Coordinates of N, CA and C in Angstrom, one line a residue:
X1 N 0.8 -1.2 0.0 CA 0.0 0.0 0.0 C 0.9 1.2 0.0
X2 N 1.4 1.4 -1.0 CA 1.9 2.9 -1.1 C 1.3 3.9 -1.2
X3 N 1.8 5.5 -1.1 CA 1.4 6.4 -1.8 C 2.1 6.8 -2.4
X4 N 1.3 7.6 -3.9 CA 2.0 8.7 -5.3 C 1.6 9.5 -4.1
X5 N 2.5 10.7 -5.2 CA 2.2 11.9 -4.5 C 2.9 13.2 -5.0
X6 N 2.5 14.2 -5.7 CA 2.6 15.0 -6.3 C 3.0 16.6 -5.8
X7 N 3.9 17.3 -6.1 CA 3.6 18.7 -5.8 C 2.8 19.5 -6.6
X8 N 2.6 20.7 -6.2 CA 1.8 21.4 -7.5 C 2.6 22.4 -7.9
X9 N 2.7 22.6 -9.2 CA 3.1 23.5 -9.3 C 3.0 24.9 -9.5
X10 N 1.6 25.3 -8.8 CA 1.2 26.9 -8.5 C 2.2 27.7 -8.1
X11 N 2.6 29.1 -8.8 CA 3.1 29.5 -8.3 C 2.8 31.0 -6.5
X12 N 3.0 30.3 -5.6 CA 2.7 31.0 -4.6 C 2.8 32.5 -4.1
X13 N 3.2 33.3 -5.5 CA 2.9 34.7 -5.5 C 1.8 35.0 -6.5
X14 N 1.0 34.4 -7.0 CA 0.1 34.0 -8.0 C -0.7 34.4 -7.1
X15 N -2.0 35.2 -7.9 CA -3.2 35.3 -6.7 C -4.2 33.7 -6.9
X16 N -4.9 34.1 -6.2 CA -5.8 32.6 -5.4 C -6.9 32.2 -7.2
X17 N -7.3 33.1 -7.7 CA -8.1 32.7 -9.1 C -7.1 31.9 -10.1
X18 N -5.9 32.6 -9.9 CA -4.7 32.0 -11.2 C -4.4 30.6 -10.8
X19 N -3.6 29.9 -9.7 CA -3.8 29.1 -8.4 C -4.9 27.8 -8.9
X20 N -6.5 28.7 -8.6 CA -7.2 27.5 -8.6 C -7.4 26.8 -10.3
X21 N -7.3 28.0 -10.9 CA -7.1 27.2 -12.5 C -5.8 26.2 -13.0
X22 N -4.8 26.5 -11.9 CA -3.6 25.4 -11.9 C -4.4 24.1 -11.8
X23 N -4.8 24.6 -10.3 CA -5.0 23.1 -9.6 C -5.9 22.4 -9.8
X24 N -6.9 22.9 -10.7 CA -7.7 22.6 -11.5 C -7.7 21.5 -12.8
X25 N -6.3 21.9 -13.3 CA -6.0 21.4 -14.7 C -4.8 20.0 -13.6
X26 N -4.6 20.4 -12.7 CA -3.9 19.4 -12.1 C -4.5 18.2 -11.7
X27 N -5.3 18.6 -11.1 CA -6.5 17.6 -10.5 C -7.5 16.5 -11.9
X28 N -7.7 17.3 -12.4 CA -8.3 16.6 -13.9 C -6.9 16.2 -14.6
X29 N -6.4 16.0 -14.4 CA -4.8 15.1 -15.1 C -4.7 13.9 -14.0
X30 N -4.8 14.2 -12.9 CA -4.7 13.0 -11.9 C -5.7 12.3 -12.0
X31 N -7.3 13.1 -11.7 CA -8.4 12.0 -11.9 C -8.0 10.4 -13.0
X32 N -7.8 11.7 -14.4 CA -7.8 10.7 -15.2 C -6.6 9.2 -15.4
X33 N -5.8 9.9 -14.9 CA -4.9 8.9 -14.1 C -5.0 7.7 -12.9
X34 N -5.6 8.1 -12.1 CA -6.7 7.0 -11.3 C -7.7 6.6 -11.6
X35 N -8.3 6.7 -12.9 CA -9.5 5.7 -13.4 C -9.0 4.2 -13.4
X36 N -7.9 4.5 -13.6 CA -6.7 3.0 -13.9 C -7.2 2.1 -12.6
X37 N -6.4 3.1 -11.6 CA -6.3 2.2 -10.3 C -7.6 2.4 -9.0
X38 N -8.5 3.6 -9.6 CA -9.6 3.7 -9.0 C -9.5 4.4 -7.7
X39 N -8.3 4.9 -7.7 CA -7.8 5.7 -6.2 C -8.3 7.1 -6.3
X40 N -9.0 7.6 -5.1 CA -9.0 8.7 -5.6 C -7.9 10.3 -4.7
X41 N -8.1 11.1 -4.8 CA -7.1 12.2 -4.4 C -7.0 12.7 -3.3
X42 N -6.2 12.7 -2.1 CA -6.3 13.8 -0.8 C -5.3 15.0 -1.2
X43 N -5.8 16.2 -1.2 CA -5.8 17.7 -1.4 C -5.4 17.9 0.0
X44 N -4.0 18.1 0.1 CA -3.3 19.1 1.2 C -2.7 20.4 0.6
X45 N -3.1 21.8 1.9 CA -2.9 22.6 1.3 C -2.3 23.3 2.6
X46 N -1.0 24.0 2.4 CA -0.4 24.7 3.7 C -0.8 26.1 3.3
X47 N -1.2 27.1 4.1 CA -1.2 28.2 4.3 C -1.7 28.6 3.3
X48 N -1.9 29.6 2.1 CA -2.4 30.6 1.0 C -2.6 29.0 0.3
X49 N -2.0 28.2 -0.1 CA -2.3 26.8 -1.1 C -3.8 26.4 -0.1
X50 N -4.0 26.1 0.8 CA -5.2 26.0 1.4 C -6.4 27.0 1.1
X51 N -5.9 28.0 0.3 CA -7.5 28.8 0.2 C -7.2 28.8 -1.0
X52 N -6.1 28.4 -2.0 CA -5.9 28.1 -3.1 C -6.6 26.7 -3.9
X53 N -6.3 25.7 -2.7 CA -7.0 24.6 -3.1 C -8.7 24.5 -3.5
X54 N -9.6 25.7 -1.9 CA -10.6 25.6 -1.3 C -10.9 26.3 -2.7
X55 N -10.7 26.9 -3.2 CA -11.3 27.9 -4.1 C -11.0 27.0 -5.7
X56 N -10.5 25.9 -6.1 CA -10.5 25.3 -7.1 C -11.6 24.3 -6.7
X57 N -11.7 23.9 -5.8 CA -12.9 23.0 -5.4 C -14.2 24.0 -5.4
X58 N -14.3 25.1 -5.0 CA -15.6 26.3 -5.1 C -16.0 26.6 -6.4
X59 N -15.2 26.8 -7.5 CA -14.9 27.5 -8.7 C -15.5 26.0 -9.3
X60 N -15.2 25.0 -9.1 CA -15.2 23.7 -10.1 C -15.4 22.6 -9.2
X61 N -16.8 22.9 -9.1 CA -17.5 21.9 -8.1 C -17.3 20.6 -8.5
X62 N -17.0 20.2 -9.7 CA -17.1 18.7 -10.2 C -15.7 18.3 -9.7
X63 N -15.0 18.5 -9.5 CA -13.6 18.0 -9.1 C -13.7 17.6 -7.8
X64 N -14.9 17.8 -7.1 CA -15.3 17.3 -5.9 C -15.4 15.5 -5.7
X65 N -15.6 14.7 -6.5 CA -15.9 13.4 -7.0 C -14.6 12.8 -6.9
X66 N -13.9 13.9 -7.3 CA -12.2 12.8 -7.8 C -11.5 13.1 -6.2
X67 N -11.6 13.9 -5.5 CA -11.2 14.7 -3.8 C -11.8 13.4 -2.7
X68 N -11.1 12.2 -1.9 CA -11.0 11.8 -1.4 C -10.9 12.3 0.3
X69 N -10.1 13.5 0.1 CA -9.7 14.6 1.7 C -9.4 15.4 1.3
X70 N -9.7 16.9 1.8 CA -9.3 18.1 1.5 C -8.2 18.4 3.2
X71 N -7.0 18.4 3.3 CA -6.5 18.8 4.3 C -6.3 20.8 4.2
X72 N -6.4 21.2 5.2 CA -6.2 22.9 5.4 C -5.5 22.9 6.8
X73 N -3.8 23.0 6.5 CA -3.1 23.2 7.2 C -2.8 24.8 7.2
X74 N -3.0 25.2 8.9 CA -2.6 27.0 8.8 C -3.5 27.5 7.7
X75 N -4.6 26.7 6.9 CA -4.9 27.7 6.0 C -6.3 29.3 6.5
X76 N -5.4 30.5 6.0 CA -6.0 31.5 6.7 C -7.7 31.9 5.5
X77 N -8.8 30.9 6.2 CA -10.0 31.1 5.3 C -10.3 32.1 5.8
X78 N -9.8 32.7 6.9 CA -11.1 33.7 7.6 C -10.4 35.2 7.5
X79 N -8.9 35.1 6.4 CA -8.4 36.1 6.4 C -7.4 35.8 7.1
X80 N -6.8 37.2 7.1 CA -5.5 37.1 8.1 C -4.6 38.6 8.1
X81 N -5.0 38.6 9.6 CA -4.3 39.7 10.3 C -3.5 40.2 9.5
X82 N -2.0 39.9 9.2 CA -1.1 40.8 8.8 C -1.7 41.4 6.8
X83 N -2.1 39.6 6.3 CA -2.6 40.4 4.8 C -3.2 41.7 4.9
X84 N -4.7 41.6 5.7 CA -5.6 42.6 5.8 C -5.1 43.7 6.0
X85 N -4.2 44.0 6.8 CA -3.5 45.3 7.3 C -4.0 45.8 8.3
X86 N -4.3 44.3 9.3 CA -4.8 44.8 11.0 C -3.6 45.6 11.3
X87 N -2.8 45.0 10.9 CA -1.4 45.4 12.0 C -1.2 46.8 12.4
X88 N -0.8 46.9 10.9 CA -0.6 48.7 10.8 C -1.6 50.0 11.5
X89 N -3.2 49.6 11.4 CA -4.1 50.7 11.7 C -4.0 50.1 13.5
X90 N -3.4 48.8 14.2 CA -3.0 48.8 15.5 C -2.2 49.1 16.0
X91 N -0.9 49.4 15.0 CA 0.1 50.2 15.0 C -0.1 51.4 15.5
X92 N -0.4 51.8 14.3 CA -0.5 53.8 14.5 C -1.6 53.8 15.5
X93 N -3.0 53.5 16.3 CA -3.8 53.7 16.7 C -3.3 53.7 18.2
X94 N -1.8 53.5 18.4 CA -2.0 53.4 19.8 C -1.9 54.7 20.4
X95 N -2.1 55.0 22.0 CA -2.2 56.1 22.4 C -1.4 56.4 23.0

């Protein structure tokens, strides 16, 4: 019982739309590759690739069938402090 296992090649200064059409065309190359052996895929995603992944699965609901596990490691769905620019308006705001 082994595992394949693939990196992706998204590039991670790429915004999240560019990303999910990667992983997209990644995912539908693999499916069709496990019709063979009938295995299907676990989607791990560290940090920005986790809202990268979530959003190729949102965008292209059918790729859902071939997704066996979505892992979201650290991934910031709910935003994140430093992107948004909490920091700075906590910064200057102090008294």
């Amino acid at each position: 019982m082994g595992i394949d296992y693939e990196v992706s090649a998204v590039d991670t200064d790429a915004g999240v739309l560019v990303n999910a059409e990667v992983l997209e065309g990644e995912i539908r190359r693999l499916a069709s590759r496990r019709r063979a052996n009938d295995r299907r895929i676990v989607l791990y995603g560290h940090s920005k690739g986790a809202v990268d992944a979530l959003a190729a699965l949102t965008i292209y609901p059918d790729l859902i069938e071939h997704i066996a596990a979505f892992v979201s490691a650290c991934g910031p769905h709910g935003g994140s402090w430093i992107a948004n620019g909490s920091w700075i308006a906590e910064a200057f705001n102090k008294t």
